[in-house]
PDB file of C-alpha atoms in Angstrom:
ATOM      1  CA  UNK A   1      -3.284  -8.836   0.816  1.00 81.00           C
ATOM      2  CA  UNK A   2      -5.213  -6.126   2.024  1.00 83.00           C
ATOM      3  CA  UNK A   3      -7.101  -3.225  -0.481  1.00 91.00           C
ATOM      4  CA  UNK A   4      -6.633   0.339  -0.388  1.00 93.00           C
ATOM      5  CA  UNK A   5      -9.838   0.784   1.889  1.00 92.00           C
ATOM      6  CA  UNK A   6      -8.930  -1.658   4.075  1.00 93.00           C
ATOM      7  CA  UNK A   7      -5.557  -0.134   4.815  1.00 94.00           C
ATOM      8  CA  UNK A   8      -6.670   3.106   4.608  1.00 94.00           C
ATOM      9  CA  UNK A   9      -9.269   2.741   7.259  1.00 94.00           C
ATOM     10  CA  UNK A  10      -6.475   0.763   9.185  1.00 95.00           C
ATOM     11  CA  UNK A  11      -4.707   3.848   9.280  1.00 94.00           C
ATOM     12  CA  UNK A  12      -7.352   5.845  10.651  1.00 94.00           C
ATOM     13  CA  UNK A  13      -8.634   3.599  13.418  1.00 95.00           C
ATOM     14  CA  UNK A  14      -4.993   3.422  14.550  1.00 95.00           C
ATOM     15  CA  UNK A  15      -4.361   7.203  15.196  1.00 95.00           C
ATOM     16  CA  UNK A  16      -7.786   7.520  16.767  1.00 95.00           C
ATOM     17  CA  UNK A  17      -6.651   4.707  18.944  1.00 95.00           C
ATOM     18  CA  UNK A  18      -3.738   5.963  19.590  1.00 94.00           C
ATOM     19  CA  UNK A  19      -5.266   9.948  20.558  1.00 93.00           C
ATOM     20  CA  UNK A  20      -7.508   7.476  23.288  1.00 93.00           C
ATOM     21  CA  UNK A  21      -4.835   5.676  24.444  1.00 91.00           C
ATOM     22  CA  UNK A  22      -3.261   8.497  25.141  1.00 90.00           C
ATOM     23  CA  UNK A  23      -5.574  10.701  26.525  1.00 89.00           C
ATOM     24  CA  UNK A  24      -8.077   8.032  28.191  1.00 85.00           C
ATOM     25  CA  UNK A  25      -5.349   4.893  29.067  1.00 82.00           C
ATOM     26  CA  UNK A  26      -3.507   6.441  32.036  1.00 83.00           C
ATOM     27  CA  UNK A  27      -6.989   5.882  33.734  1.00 86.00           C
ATOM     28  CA  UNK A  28      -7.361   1.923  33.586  1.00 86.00           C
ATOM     29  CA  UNK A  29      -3.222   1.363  32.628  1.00 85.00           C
ATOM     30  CA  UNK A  30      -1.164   3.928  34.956  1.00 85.00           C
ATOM     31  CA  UNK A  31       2.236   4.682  34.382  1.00 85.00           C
ATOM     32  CA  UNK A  32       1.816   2.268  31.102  1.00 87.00           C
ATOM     33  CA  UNK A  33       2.839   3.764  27.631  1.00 88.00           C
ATOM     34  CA  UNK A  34       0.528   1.725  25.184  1.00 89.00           C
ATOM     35  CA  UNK A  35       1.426   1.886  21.726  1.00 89.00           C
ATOM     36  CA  UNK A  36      -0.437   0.694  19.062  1.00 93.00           C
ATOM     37  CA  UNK A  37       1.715  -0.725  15.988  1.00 92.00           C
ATOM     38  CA  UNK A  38      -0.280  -2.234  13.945  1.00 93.00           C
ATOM     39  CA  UNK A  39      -4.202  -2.703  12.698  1.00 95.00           C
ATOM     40  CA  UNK A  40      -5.504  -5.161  10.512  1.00 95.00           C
ATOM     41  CA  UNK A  41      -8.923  -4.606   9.343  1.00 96.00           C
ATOM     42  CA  UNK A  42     -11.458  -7.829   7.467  1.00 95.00           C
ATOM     43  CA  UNK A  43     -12.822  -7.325   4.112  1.00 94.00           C
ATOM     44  CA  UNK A  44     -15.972  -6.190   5.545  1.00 93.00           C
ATOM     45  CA  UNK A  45     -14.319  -3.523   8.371  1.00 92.00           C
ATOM     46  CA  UNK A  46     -16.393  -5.254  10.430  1.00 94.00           C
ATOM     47  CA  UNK A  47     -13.697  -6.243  12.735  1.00 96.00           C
ATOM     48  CA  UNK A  48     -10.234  -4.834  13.599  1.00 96.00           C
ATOM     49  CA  UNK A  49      -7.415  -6.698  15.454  1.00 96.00           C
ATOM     50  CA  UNK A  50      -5.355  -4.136  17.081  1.00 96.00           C
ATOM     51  CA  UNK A  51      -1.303  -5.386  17.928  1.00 95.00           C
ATOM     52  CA  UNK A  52      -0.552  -3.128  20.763  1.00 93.00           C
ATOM     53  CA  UNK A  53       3.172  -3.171  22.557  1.00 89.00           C
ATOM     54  CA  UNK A  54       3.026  -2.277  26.102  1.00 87.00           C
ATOM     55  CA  UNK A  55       6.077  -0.358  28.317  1.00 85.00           C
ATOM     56  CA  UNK A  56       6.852   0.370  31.555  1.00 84.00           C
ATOM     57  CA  UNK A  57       4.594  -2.677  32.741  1.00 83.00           C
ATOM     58  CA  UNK A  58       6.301  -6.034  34.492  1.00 82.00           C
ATOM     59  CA  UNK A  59       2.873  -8.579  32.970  1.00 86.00           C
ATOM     60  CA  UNK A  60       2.163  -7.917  29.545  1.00 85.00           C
ATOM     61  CA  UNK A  61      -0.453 -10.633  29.445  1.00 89.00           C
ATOM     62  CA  UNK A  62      -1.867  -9.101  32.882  1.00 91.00           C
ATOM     63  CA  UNK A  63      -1.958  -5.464  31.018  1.00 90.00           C
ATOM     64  CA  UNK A  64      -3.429  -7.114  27.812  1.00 91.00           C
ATOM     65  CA  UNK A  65      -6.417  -8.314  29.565  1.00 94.00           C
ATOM     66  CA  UNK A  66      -7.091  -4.852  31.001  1.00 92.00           C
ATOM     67  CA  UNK A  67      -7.276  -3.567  27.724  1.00 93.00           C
ATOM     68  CA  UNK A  68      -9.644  -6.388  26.394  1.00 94.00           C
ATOM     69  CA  UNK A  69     -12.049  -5.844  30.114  1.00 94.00           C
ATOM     70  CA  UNK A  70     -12.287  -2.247  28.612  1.00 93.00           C
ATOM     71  CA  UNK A  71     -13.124  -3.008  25.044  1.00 94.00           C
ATOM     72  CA  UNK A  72     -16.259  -2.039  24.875  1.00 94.00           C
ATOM     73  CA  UNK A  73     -16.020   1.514  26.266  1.00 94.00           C
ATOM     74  CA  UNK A  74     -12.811   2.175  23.671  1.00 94.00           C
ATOM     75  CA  UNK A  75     -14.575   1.124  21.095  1.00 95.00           C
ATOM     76  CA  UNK A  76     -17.438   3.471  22.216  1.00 95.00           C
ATOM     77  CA  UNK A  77     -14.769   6.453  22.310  1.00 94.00           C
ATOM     78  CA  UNK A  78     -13.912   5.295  19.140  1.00 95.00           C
ATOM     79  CA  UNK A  79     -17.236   5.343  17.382  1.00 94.00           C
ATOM     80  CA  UNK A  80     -17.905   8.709  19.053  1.00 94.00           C
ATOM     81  CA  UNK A  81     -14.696   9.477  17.357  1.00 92.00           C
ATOM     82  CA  UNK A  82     -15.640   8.146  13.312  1.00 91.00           C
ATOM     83  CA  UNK A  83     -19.280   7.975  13.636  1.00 90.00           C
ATOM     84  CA  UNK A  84     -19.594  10.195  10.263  1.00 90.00           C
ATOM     85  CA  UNK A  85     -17.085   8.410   8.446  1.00 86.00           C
ATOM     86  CA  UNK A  86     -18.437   4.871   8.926  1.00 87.00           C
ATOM     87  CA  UNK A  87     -21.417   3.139   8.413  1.00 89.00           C
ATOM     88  CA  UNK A  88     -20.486  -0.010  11.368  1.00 90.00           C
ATOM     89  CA  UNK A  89     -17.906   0.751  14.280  1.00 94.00           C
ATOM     90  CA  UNK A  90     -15.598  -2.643  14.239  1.00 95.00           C
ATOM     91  CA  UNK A  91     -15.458  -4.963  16.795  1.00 96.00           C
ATOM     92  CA  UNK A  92     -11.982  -4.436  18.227  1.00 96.00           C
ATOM     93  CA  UNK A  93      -9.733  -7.494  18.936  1.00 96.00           C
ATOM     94  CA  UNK A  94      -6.689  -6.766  20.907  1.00 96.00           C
ATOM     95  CA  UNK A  95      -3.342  -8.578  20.661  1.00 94.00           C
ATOM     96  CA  UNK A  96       0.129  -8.266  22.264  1.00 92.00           C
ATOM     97  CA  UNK A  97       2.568  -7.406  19.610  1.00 86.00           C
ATOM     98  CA  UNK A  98       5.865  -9.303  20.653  1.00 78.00           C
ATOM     99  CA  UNK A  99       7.858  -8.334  17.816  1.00 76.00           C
ATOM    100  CA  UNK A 100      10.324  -6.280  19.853  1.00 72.00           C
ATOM    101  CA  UNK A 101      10.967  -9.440  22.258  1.00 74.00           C
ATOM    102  CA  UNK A 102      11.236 -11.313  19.289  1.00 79.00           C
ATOM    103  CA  UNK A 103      14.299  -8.439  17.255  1.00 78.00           C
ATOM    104  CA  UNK A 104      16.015  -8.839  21.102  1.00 79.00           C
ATOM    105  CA  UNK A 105      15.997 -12.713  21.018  1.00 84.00           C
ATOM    106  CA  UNK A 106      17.309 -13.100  17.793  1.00 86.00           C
ATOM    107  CA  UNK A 107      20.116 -10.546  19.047  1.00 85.00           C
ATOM    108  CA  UNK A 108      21.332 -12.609  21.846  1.00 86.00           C
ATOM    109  CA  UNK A 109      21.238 -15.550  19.148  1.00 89.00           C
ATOM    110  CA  UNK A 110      23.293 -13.943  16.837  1.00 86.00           C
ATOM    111  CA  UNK A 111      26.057 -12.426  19.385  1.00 86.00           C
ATOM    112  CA  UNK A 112      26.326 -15.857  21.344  1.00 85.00           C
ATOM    113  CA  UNK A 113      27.227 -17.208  17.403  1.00 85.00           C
ATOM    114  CA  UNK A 114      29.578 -14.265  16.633  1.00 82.00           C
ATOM    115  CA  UNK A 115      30.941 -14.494  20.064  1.00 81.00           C
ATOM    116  CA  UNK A 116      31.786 -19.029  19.296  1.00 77.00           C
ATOM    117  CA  UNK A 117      32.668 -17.831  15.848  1.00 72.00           C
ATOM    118  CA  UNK A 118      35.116 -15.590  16.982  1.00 72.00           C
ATOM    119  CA  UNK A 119      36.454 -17.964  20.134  1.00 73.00           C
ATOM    120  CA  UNK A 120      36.978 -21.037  17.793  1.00 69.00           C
ATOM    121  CA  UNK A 121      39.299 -18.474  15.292  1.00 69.00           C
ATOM    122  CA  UNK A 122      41.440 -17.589  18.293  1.00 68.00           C
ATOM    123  CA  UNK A 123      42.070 -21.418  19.060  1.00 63.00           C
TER     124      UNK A 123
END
């Protein structure tokens, strides 16, 4: 369970992600929409694992190691960003957020059992 700070700072780290993502991604992801969904920050805010979901790209994984090659300049952004509201700029830790794969799966899983459900009825 995380504390008030930690979700708090969560919070902020994500929209300042999201401004550079935004303004700063088209140059090493183009034509990529990167969103970030979620942040989860330690105890300490020493490090933050950022869930990002990517569109528009055919290689997630291939995308997801961009982002990690250019970790070091975002977080620089970053702590140029919320250098006088921290003491420590996390480490950022980024991670493919599948859940949307994940909702779709389960979809096809639950029409292909509506769909037997309804053809053993007719029979």
């Amino acid at each position: 369970m995380e504390s008030k700070r930690q979700q708090k700072f969560a919070g902020v780290l994500q929209q300042d992600l999201a401004a550079i993502f935004q303004r700063e991604g088209m140059s090493f992801l183009p034509n990529t929409l990167v969103t970030i969904t979620k942040v989860r920050v330690t105890p300490d805010l020493a490090i933050a694992r950022v869930f990002l979901s990517f569109f528009n790209t055919a290689n997630t994984q291939q995308s997801l190691q961009t982002v990690k090659s250019h970790a070091s300049e975002i977080r620089y952004k970053l702590g140029a960003r919320i250098k006088d509201q921290v003491r420590v700029i996390p480490q950022l830790e980024f991670f493919v957020d599948d859940t949307n794969e994940y909702v779709e799966r389960m979809d096809k899983i639950f029409d292909k059992i509506s769909k037997e459900d309804r053809q053993k009825d007719e029979e």
